[in-house]
Coordinates of C-alpha atoms in Angstrom, one line a residue:
M1 CA 0.0 0.0 0.0
I2 CA 0.9 3.7 -0.2
T3 CA -0.3 6.7 1.6
F4 CA -0.9 10.3 0.7
A5 CA 1.9 11.3 3.1
E6 CA 4.3 8.8 1.5
V7 CA 3.8 10.3 -1.9
A8 CA 4.1 13.8 -0.6
K9 CA 7.3 12.8 1.3
H10 CA 8.9 11.5 -1.8
S11 CA 8.8 15.1 -3.2
R12 CA 10.9 16.2 -0.2
G13 CA 13.8 17.2 -2.4
W14 CA 11.7 19.8 -4.2
L15 CA 9.2 20.7 -1.4
P16 CA 11.6 23.0 0.5
V17 CA 12.2 25.0 -2.7
I18 CA 8.4 25.1 -3.3
G19 CA 7.8 26.1 0.3
L20 CA 10.5 28.8 0.2
N21 CA 9.0 30.3 -3.0
A22 CA 5.6 30.2 -1.4
L23 CA 6.9 32.0 1.6
I24 CA 8.6 34.6 -0.5
G25 CA 5.3 35.0 -2.4
S26 CA 3.4 35.4 0.8
G27 CA 6.0 37.8 2.1
V28 CA 5.6 39.9 -1.1
T29 CA 1.8 39.8 -0.8
L30 CA 1.9 41.0 2.8
A31 CA 4.7 43.6 2.4
L32 CA 3.3 45.3 -0.7
P33 CA 0.1 46.8 0.9
T34 CA 2.2 48.3 3.7
I35 CA 4.8 49.7 1.4
L36 CA 2.1 51.2 -0.9
G37 CA 0.3 52.6 2.2
R38 CA 3.5 54.3 3.3
S39 CA 3.8 55.8 -0.2
V40 CA 0.3 57.2 0.1
D41 CA 1.0 58.7 3.5
A42 CA 4.3 60.2 2.1
I43 CA 2.5 61.7 -0.8
V44 CA -0.3 63.2 1.4
A45 CA 2.3 64.6 3.8
G46 CA 4.5 65.9 1.0
D47 CA 7.5 63.9 2.1
A48 CA 9.9 62.0 -0.2
Y49 CA 8.0 59.0 -1.5
T50 CA 10.6 57.8 -4.1
R51 CA 12.2 55.3 -1.8
W52 CA 8.8 53.7 -1.1
L53 CA 8.1 53.3 -4.8
I54 CA 11.5 51.8 -5.4
A55 CA 10.9 49.4 -2.5
A56 CA 7.5 48.5 -4.1
A57 CA 9.2 47.8 -7.4
G58 CA 11.8 45.7 -5.8
V59 CA 9.2 43.6 -3.9
I60 CA 7.2 43.2 -7.1
G61 CA 10.3 42.0 -9.0
L62 CA 11.0 39.5 -6.2
G63 CA 7.5 38.2 -6.5
I64 CA 7.8 37.7 -10.2
A65 CA 11.1 35.8 -9.9
A66 CA 9.6 33.6 -7.2
S67 CA 6.6 32.8 -9.4
I68 CA 8.9 31.8 -12.3
V69 CA 11.0 29.6 -10.1
D70 CA 7.9 28.1 -8.6
A71 CA 6.4 27.2 -12.0
F72 CA 9.6 25.3 -13.0
V73 CA 10.2 23.6 -9.6
G74 CA 6.5 22.5 -9.4
A75 CA 6.5 20.9 -12.8
A76 CA 9.9 19.2 -12.1
C77 CA 8.6 17.9 -8.8
V78 CA 5.4 16.5 -10.3
A79 CA 7.3 14.9 -13.2
E80 CA 9.8 13.2 -11.0
T81 CA 7.2 11.9 -8.5
T82 CA 5.0 10.7 -11.4
A83 CA 8.0 8.7 -12.8
W84 CA 8.8 7.2 -9.4
L85 CA 5.2 6.2 -8.8
R86 CA 4.7 4.7 -12.3
H87 CA 7.9 2.7 -11.8
R88 CA 6.5 1.3 -8.6
L89 CA 3.2 0.5 -10.2
V90 CA 4.6 -1.2 -13.2
R91 CA 7.0 -3.2 -11.1
Q92 CA 4.2 -4.3 -8.8
I93 CA 1.9 -5.3 -11.8
V94 CA 4.7 -7.3 -13.5
H95 CA 5.8 -9.0 -10.3
G96 CA 2.2 -9.7 -9.3
G97 CA 1.9 -12.0 -12.3
P98 CA -1.4 -13.3 -13.8
E99 CA -2.9 -14.1 -10.4
G100 CA -2.0 -10.8 -8.8
T101 CA -3.6 -8.7 -11.5
R102 CA -6.6 -11.0 -12.1
S103 CA -9.0 -8.7 -10.3
F104 CA -8.1 -5.7 -12.4
E105 CA -9.1 -5.0 -16.0
T106 CA -6.2 -4.2 -18.3
G107 CA -7.5 -0.8 -19.4
D108 CA -8.2 0.1 -15.7
L109 CA -4.6 -0.7 -14.8
V110 CA -3.4 1.5 -17.7
S111 CA -5.5 4.3 -16.5
R112 CA -4.1 4.0 -13.0
V113 CA -0.5 4.0 -14.2
S114 CA -0.9 6.8 -16.6
A115 CA -3.6 9.4 -15.6
N116 CA -4.0 8.6 -11.8
A117 CA -0.3 8.5 -11.1
T118 CA 0.0 12.1 -12.4
D119 CA -2.9 13.1 -10.2
A120 CA -1.3 11.4 -7.2
A121 CA 2.0 13.1 -7.8
Q122 CA 0.4 16.5 -7.1
A123 CA 0.2 15.5 -3.4
G124 CA 3.3 17.3 -2.2
P125 CA 3.2 20.5 -4.2
A126 CA -0.6 20.9 -3.6
T127 CA -0.2 20.4 0.1
V128 CA 2.6 22.9 0.4
T129 CA 0.7 25.4 -1.7
A130 CA -2.4 24.9 0.5
I131 CA -0.3 25.4 3.7
A132 CA 1.5 28.4 2.3
A133 CA -1.9 29.9 1.3
I134 CA -2.7 30.2 5.0
A135 CA 0.1 32.7 5.5
P136 CA -1.4 35.7 3.8
P137 CA -4.7 35.6 5.7
V138 CA -2.9 35.0 9.1
G139 CA -0.4 37.7 8.3
S140 CA -3.2 40.1 7.2
L141 CA -5.0 39.5 10.4
T142 CA -1.8 40.2 12.4
L143 CA -1.0 43.4 10.5
L144 CA -4.6 44.6 10.7
A145 CA -4.4 44.1 14.4
V146 CA -1.3 46.3 14.4
I147 CA -3.1 49.0 12.5
D148 CA -6.3 48.8 14.5
P149 CA -7.8 45.9 16.6
W150 CA -11.3 46.7 15.3
L151 CA -10.1 46.2 11.7
A152 CA -8.8 42.8 12.7
A153 CA -12.1 41.9 14.4
A154 CA -14.1 42.8 11.2
F155 CA -11.6 40.8 9.1
F156 CA -11.7 37.7 11.3
G157 CA -15.4 37.3 11.2
G158 CA -15.5 37.3 7.4
V159 CA -12.5 34.9 7.1
L160 CA -14.3 32.4 9.3
L161 CA -17.1 32.3 6.8
V162 CA -14.6 31.7 3.9
I163 CA -13.0 28.8 5.9
L164 CA -16.4 27.2 6.4
V165 CA -17.0 27.4 2.7
L166 CA -13.7 25.8 1.9
W167 CA -14.2 23.0 4.5
T168 CA -17.5 22.0 3.0
F169 CA -16.0 22.1 -0.5
A170 CA -13.1 19.8 0.5
K171 CA -15.4 17.2 2.1
R172 CA -17.6 17.0 -1.0
T173 CA -14.8 17.0 -3.6
A174 CA -12.8 14.1 -2.2
D175 CA -15.6 11.5 -2.8
V176 CA -16.6 12.7 -6.2
S177 CA -13.0 12.9 -7.5
L178 CA -12.5 9.2 -6.6
A179 CA -15.8 8.3 -8.3
Y180 CA -14.8 10.2 -11.4
Q181 CA -11.4 8.5 -11.7
E182 CA -13.0 5.0 -11.1
T183 CA -15.5 5.6 -13.9
Q184 CA -12.7 6.7 -16.2
G185 CA -10.9 3.5 -15.4
R186 CA -14.0 1.4 -16.2
I187 CA -14.3 3.2 -19.6
A188 CA -10.6 2.5 -20.3
A189 CA -11.1 -1.1 -19.4
L190 CA -14.0 -1.5 -21.8
L191 CA -12.1 0.2 -24.6
S192 CA -9.1 -2.1 -24.0
E193 CA -11.3 -5.2 -24.1
S194 CA -12.9 -4.1 -27.4
L195 CA -9.5 -3.4 -29.0
T196 CA -8.4 -6.9 -28.0
G197 CA -11.3 -8.4 -29.9
I198 CA -11.6 -5.8 -32.6
R199 CA -11.5 -8.4 -35.4
T200 CA -14.3 -10.4 -33.9
I201 CA -16.4 -7.2 -33.5
A202 CA -15.8 -6.1 -37.1
A203 CA -16.6 -9.6 -38.4
A204 CA -19.8 -9.9 -36.3
G205 CA -21.0 -6.4 -37.4
T206 CA -21.5 -5.3 -33.8
T207 CA -19.5 -2.1 -34.0
A208 CA -22.5 0.1 -33.1
R209 CA -23.4 -2.1 -30.2
E210 CA -19.8 -2.1 -29.0
E211 CA -19.7 1.7 -29.3
R212 CA -22.8 2.0 -27.1
R213 CA -21.3 -0.5 -24.6
I214 CA -18.1 1.5 -24.2
L215 CA -19.8 4.9 -24.2
G216 CA -22.6 3.7 -22.0
L217 CA -20.7 5.0 -18.9
L218 CA -20.4 8.5 -20.3
P219 CA -23.7 9.6 -18.6
E220 CA -22.3 8.4 -15.3
L221 CA -19.0 10.2 -16.0
H222 CA -21.0 13.3 -17.0
K223 CA -22.9 13.1 -13.7
H224 CA -19.7 13.0 -11.6
G225 CA -18.3 15.9 -13.7
V226 CA -21.4 18.0 -13.4
F227 CA -21.5 17.3 -9.6
T228 CA -17.9 18.3 -9.3
W229 CA -18.5 21.6 -11.2
S230 CA -21.7 22.3 -9.2
I231 CA -19.8 21.9 -6.0
L232 CA -17.1 24.2 -7.3
A233 CA -19.6 26.7 -8.6
R234 CA -21.5 26.7 -5.3
S235 CA -18.4 27.2 -3.3
G236 CA -17.1 29.8 -5.7
A237 CA -20.4 31.7 -5.5
Q238 CA -20.4 31.5 -1.7
A239 CA -16.8 32.7 -1.6
A240 CA -17.7 35.5 -4.1
I241 CA -20.4 36.7 -1.7
V242 CA -18.4 36.4 1.5
G243 CA -15.3 38.1 0.0
P244 CA -16.9 41.5 -0.8
L245 CA -18.6 41.3 2.7
V246 CA -15.2 41.1 4.3
L247 CA -13.9 44.0 2.2
V248 CA -17.0 46.1 3.0
A249 CA -16.8 45.3 6.7
V250 CA -13.1 46.3 6.9
L251 CA -13.6 49.5 4.8
A252 CA -16.6 50.5 6.9
V253 CA -14.7 50.1 10.2
G254 CA -11.7 51.6 8.6
G255 CA -13.7 54.7 7.4
L256 CA -15.0 55.2 10.9
Q257 CA -11.5 54.9 12.4
L258 CA -10.1 57.3 9.8
A259 CA -12.8 59.8 10.5
A260 CA -12.0 59.6 14.2
G261 CA -8.3 60.2 13.4
R262 CA -7.2 56.8 14.7
I263 CA -5.7 55.7 11.4
T264 CA -4.1 57.4 8.4
A265 CA -5.2 57.3 4.8
G266 CA -2.3 55.1 4.0
E267 CA -3.3 52.7 6.7
L268 CA -6.8 52.5 5.4
F269 CA -5.4 51.7 1.9
A270 CA -3.2 49.0 3.4
A271 CA -6.2 47.6 5.4
S272 CA -8.3 47.4 2.2
Q273 CA -5.6 45.4 0.5
Y274 CA -5.3 43.0 3.5
A275 CA -9.1 42.6 3.4
V276 CA -8.8 41.6 -0.3
L277 CA -6.2 39.0 0.7
G278 CA -8.6 37.5 3.2
A279 CA -11.3 37.4 0.7
G280 CA -9.0 35.8 -1.8
L281 CA -8.8 32.7 0.5
G282 CA -11.8 31.5 -1.5
N283 CA -9.6 31.0 -4.5
L284 CA -8.1 28.0 -2.7
T285 CA -10.9 25.9 -4.2
G286 CA -8.5 25.1 -7.1
V287 CA -5.8 23.9 -4.8
I288 CA -8.2 21.9 -2.6
G289 CA -9.5 20.3 -5.8
E290 CA -5.9 19.3 -6.7
I291 CA -5.5 17.7 -3.2
A292 CA -8.8 15.8 -3.6
R293 CA -7.7 14.5 -7.0
A294 CA -4.3 13.6 -5.6
K295 CA -6.0 11.7 -2.7
A296 CA -8.1 9.8 -5.2
G297 CA -5.1 9.0 -7.3
V298 CA -3.1 7.8 -4.3
H299 CA -6.1 5.6 -3.3
R300 CA -6.2 4.0 -6.8
A301 CA -2.4 3.6 -6.9
G302 CA -2.5 2.0 -3.4
E303 CA -4.9 -0.7 -4.6
V304 CA -2.4 -1.7 -7.3
L305 CA 0.5 -1.6 -4.9
A306 CA -1.4 -3.9 -2.5
I307 CA -1.0 -6.6 -5.1
E308 CA 1.0 -9.4 -3.6
S309 CA 4.1 -10.1 -5.6
V310 CA 4.9 -13.7 -6.4
P311 CA 7.5 -14.6 -3.8
H312 CA 10.6 -16.5 -5.1
G313 CA 13.2 -18.4 -3.2
T314 CA 16.9 -18.2 -3.4
L315 CA 17.8 -21.8 -4.4
A316 CA 19.5 -22.8 -7.7
L317 CA 18.4 -26.0 -9.4
P318 CA 20.7 -28.9 -9.2
K319 CA 21.8 -30.8 -12.3
G320 CA 18.8 -32.7 -13.6
T321 CA 16.7 -33.8 -16.5
G322 CA 13.5 -31.9 -15.7
H323 CA 11.9 -34.4 -13.4
L324 CA 8.5 -32.9 -12.6
T325 CA 6.4 -34.0 -9.6
F326 CA 3.0 -32.9 -8.3
N327 CA 2.3 -33.8 -4.7
G328 CA -1.3 -33.4 -3.6
V329 CA -1.8 -30.3 -5.7
S330 CA -5.2 -28.6 -5.6
V331 CA -6.2 -25.2 -7.0
I332 CA -9.3 -23.5 -5.7
A333 CA -10.5 -20.1 -7.1
G334 CA -13.7 -18.3 -6.1
G335 CA -14.9 -21.4 -4.3
I336 CA -14.5 -23.5 -7.4
V337 CA -12.2 -26.5 -7.5
L338 CA -10.0 -26.2 -10.6
L339 CA -7.6 -29.0 -9.7
H340 CA -8.2 -31.7 -7.0
D341 CA -5.5 -33.7 -5.3
V342 CA -3.2 -34.1 -8.4
N343 CA -0.3 -36.5 -7.8
L344 CA 2.1 -36.9 -10.8
D345 CA 5.6 -38.2 -11.2
L346 CA 6.8 -37.2 -14.7
P347 CA 10.2 -38.5 -15.7
G348 CA 12.8 -36.0 -16.9
G349 CA 13.2 -35.6 -20.7
A350 CA 9.8 -37.1 -21.4
T351 CA 7.1 -35.7 -23.8
V352 CA 3.9 -35.5 -21.7
A353 CA 0.6 -34.6 -23.3
V354 CA -2.3 -33.2 -21.3
V355 CA -5.8 -33.8 -22.7
G356 CA -9.3 -33.5 -21.5
P357 CA -12.6 -31.8 -22.3
S358 CA -13.1 -28.0 -22.0
G359 CA -12.9 -27.0 -18.3
A360 CA -11.0 -30.1 -17.2
G361 CA -8.2 -28.0 -15.8
K362 CA -5.5 -28.4 -18.5
S363 CA -4.4 -24.8 -18.6
V364 CA -4.5 -24.6 -14.8
L365 CA -2.2 -27.7 -14.6
A366 CA 0.2 -26.1 -17.1
A367 CA 0.2 -22.8 -15.2
V368 CA 1.0 -24.5 -11.9
A369 CA 3.8 -26.5 -13.6
A370 CA 5.3 -23.3 -15.0
R371 CA 4.7 -21.5 -11.7
L372 CA 2.4 -18.9 -13.3
R373 CA 0.2 -19.6 -10.3
D374 CA 0.6 -21.4 -7.1
P375 CA -1.5 -24.3 -5.9
S376 CA -3.9 -23.7 -3.1
T377 CA -2.6 -26.9 -1.4
G378 CA 0.2 -29.3 -2.3
Q379 CA 3.6 -28.7 -3.9
V380 CA 5.2 -28.9 -7.4
S381 CA 8.9 -29.8 -7.6
L382 CA 11.4 -29.7 -10.4
D383 CA 14.3 -32.0 -10.1
G384 CA 13.5 -32.4 -6.4
V385 CA 13.4 -28.7 -5.6
P386 CA 10.0 -27.0 -4.8
L387 CA 9.3 -24.4 -7.4
Q388 CA 8.5 -21.8 -4.7
A389 CA 12.1 -22.2 -3.3
V390 CA 13.8 -21.6 -6.7
S391 CA 15.1 -18.1 -7.4
R392 CA 13.3 -16.1 -10.1
H393 CA 16.3 -16.2 -12.5
A394 CA 16.9 -19.9 -12.1
L395 CA 13.2 -20.7 -12.6
R396 CA 12.7 -18.6 -15.7
S397 CA 16.0 -19.9 -17.2
A398 CA 14.8 -23.5 -16.6
V399 CA 11.1 -23.2 -17.6
G400 CA 9.8 -21.9 -20.8
C401 CA 6.1 -21.3 -21.7
A402 CA 4.2 -20.9 -24.9
F403 CA 0.4 -20.2 -25.2
E404 CA -2.4 -20.5 -27.6
R405 CA -2.6 -16.7 -28.0
P406 CA 0.9 -15.4 -27.3
Q407 CA 1.3 -11.8 -26.5
L408 CA 4.4 -10.7 -28.4
V409 CA 6.4 -8.0 -26.7
G410 CA 9.3 -6.0 -28.0
R411 CA 10.0 -3.6 -30.8
T412 CA 11.0 -6.0 -33.5
I413 CA 10.4 -9.7 -34.5
G414 CA 13.9 -10.5 -33.0
D415 CA 12.9 -8.8 -29.7
A416 CA 9.8 -10.9 -29.5
I417 CA 11.9 -14.1 -29.7
A418 CA 14.6 -13.1 -27.3
P419 CA 15.8 -9.9 -25.5
E420 CA 18.7 -8.0 -26.8
T421 CA 21.0 -9.7 -24.2
V422 CA 20.6 -13.0 -26.0
S423 CA 23.0 -13.6 -28.9
P424 CA 21.6 -13.4 -32.4
V425 CA 22.9 -17.0 -32.9
R426 CA 20.6 -18.3 -30.2
T427 CA 17.7 -16.3 -31.5
L428 CA 18.2 -17.7 -35.0
A429 CA 18.6 -21.3 -33.6
A430 CA 15.3 -20.9 -31.7
A431 CA 13.5 -19.6 -34.8
R432 CA 14.8 -22.4 -36.9
A433 CA 13.9 -25.1 -34.4
T434 CA 10.3 -23.8 -34.2
H435 CA 10.1 -23.2 -38.0
A436 CA 9.5 -19.5 -37.4
H437 CA 12.5 -18.7 -39.5
D438 CA 10.6 -19.9 -42.6
F439 CA 8.3 -16.9 -42.6
V440 CA 10.5 -14.3 -40.8
S441 CA 13.2 -14.7 -43.5
R442 CA 10.6 -13.7 -46.1
L443 CA 9.8 -10.4 -44.3
P444 CA 11.5 -7.2 -45.9
D445 CA 13.6 -6.5 -42.8
G446 CA 13.8 -10.1 -41.5
Y447 CA 14.3 -10.2 -37.7
F448 CA 14.4 -6.4 -37.6
T449 CA 10.9 -6.0 -38.9
S450 CA 8.6 -4.0 -36.6
L451 CA 6.2 -6.2 -34.7
R452 CA 3.5 -3.6 -35.2
K453 CA 3.8 -3.7 -38.9
A454 CA 4.6 -7.4 -39.5
P455 CA 1.6 -9.2 -41.1
M456 CA 1.2 -12.5 -39.2
S457 CA -1.3 -15.2 -39.0
G458 CA -2.3 -16.9 -35.8
G459 CA 0.0 -19.8 -36.6
E460 CA 2.9 -17.6 -37.3
R461 CA 2.4 -15.8 -34.0
Q462 CA 2.3 -19.2 -32.2
R463 CA 5.6 -20.1 -33.8
L464 CA 7.2 -16.9 -32.5
G465 CA 5.7 -17.7 -29.1
L466 CA 7.3 -21.2 -29.3
A467 CA 10.6 -19.7 -30.3
R468 CA 10.5 -17.4 -27.3
A469 CA 10.1 -20.3 -25.0
W470 CA 12.7 -22.5 -26.7
S471 CA 15.7 -21.2 -24.8
A472 CA 14.5 -22.8 -21.5
D473 CA 17.0 -25.5 -20.5
R474 CA 14.9 -27.9 -18.5
L475 CA 11.1 -27.7 -19.0
L476 CA 8.9 -26.6 -21.8
V477 CA 5.2 -25.9 -21.0
L478 CA 3.1 -25.5 -24.1
D479 CA -0.5 -24.6 -23.4
D480 CA -2.3 -25.4 -26.7
A481 CA 0.6 -23.6 -28.3
T482 CA 0.3 -25.3 -31.7
S483 CA -3.5 -25.2 -32.1
S484 CA -3.4 -22.6 -35.0
L485 CA -0.6 -24.3 -37.0
D486 CA -1.4 -26.2 -40.2
T487 CA -1.1 -29.9 -40.0
A488 CA 2.3 -30.1 -41.8
T489 CA 3.9 -27.5 -39.6
E490 CA 2.4 -28.9 -36.5
R491 CA 3.8 -32.3 -37.4
Q492 CA 7.3 -30.8 -38.0
I493 CA 7.3 -29.0 -34.7
S494 CA 5.9 -32.0 -32.8
R495 CA 8.8 -34.1 -34.3
T496 CA 11.2 -31.4 -33.2
L497 CA 9.8 -31.5 -29.7
T498 CA 9.8 -35.3 -29.6
E499 CA 13.4 -35.5 -30.8
D500 CA 14.5 -32.6 -28.7
R501 CA 18.3 -32.9 -28.5
H502 CA 18.4 -30.9 -25.3
H503 CA 16.4 -33.7 -23.6
R504 CA 14.1 -31.3 -21.8
T505 CA 10.8 -32.3 -20.3
R506 CA 7.9 -31.2 -22.5
L507 CA 4.4 -30.7 -21.0
I508 CA 2.0 -30.2 -23.9
V509 CA -1.7 -29.2 -23.6
T510 CA -3.3 -30.4 -26.8
H511 CA -6.6 -31.2 -28.4
R512 CA -5.1 -33.2 -31.3
P513 CA -4.9 -37.0 -31.1
A514 CA -1.8 -37.0 -33.3
T515 CA 0.1 -34.9 -30.8
A516 CA -1.0 -37.1 -27.9
A517 CA 0.0 -40.2 -30.0
R518 CA 3.6 -38.9 -30.3
A519 CA 3.9 -38.2 -26.6
D520 CA 5.6 -40.7 -24.2
L521 CA 2.8 -40.2 -21.7
V522 CA -0.7 -38.7 -21.7
I523 CA -2.4 -37.2 -18.6
W524 CA -6.1 -37.4 -19.0
L525 CA -7.9 -34.8 -16.9
D526 CA -11.6 -34.6 -16.2
H527 CA -13.2 -32.0 -13.9
G528 CA -9.9 -31.1 -12.3
R529 CA -9.0 -34.7 -11.5
V530 CA -6.5 -37.1 -13.2
R531 CA -8.7 -39.7 -14.6
A532 CA -5.8 -41.7 -16.1
I533 CA -2.2 -41.5 -17.1
G534 CA -0.5 -43.7 -19.7
P535 CA 0.4 -44.1 -23.4
H536 CA -2.0 -42.8 -25.9
T537 CA -2.5 -46.2 -27.4
D538 CA -3.6 -47.7 -24.1
L539 CA -6.0 -44.8 -23.3
W540 CA -7.5 -44.9 -26.8
Q541 CA -9.3 -48.1 -25.8
H542 CA -11.6 -46.0 -23.6
T543 CA -14.7 -44.6 -25.4
S544 CA -14.7 -41.5 -23.1
Y545 CA -11.0 -40.8 -24.0
R546 CA -11.8 -40.9 -27.7
E547 CA -14.7 -38.5 -27.1
V548 CA -12.2 -36.0 -25.8
F549 CA -10.9 -35.5 -29.3
G550 CA -14.4 -35.2 -30.8

């Protein structure tokens, strides 16, 4: 989790400068009426007033310089804090893995990392600005008391009304800001979901319905926006009424005191300026709005930072052949049993097919084997070491995964197969082994072709996904990763897997009887339970087994 104070504290390198500039601005604001008042008195008395005008010019110049510095420092502070917060959010999302982020929609996470992080980063500067904004009214009250106590009393009564207006505004704005950001996140989630399935939407001719679905939340967003502006308008109107009342009260009392000879004309002028400062406290609604948005942004960032990272151990894997064991493994999610008491002892270097009807738990078994999720009970071990005890680096070096719909990441085709730290020779070897080189070599820029611009079929994407997993040195987990390949290519890749010269264990989720037939063992799952395990030819004798393949 993260708190408002923690985000504000991170800006501590910039906050003293922001605070100093705010104090300089407050000092200029408080000093200028007195200096101008002395100028008025000097002019009335016929004394030399040049020095007071020079002093006024100097103070104004100092205020302008402070404003320029404040604009730069404020922007730099927000930019640095936003970068820090986004780094933390992205790291938490990535380390949380599929299970940690399961409760969040993709678009909503993007909204939190992009827009809400910027809102949250305003926490420090907005807080300092709000605190510094208290100085002019307090200073005005003090200086009015020095001029005349009755002026201070008239001023104090009006400022209390302004503070009451601001307090009400702050309480109402906090909740509506959070609701606004949450609705924005839901719209982003719907848009992301639609972009993922844009081909299906276009093919089904449901673009109009999809547009209505995404934009269906706009009325709710509009409601929150209107409510925010109505609060702001109401508070602004109240402040606009109270402000002149403060000024009238101070001027009325000041006029009586001037007529009685208790204050000078210059002091009355200064008092009027201090009254304006007090009335200007109502302009803090903008700063308070920033604080409310920052609190909402921190709240939404905190929900992401509360994601539990997948814990990894520190052990390295001993030398081995990829001996994979499941001991009493069960997986329960949302009260539904996905796997129930699975016990398996899979020899290293074997090709093991996982088959079963839809919903049998095949992908869950694959995810547990690759440690993309942890079992609710039981333990999975690789070469005698529990997966949870293996270090992250050792685990990901040993285990490779490929999926039915691989998400290719990187700038180019080569990046999608292997990161830049992997040698081009290994990248090419992986592409050749999975027959991805066949189509990549025909692209205009080969492995340097932009992923975004590369025309690829589902089968070609699967081959790249297989190539990316190929560098694993001990266990390959393929979750229906050849389903989109044509029969000839699938047969070639299956032969490559079966004759793997690296002698890795291969766990292959499949719906094809030919793939199962080429495996050394077949795990037959049904409703989360292992119904049988054995060679495909033996299991084929069961009618129910044959029905799995349709």
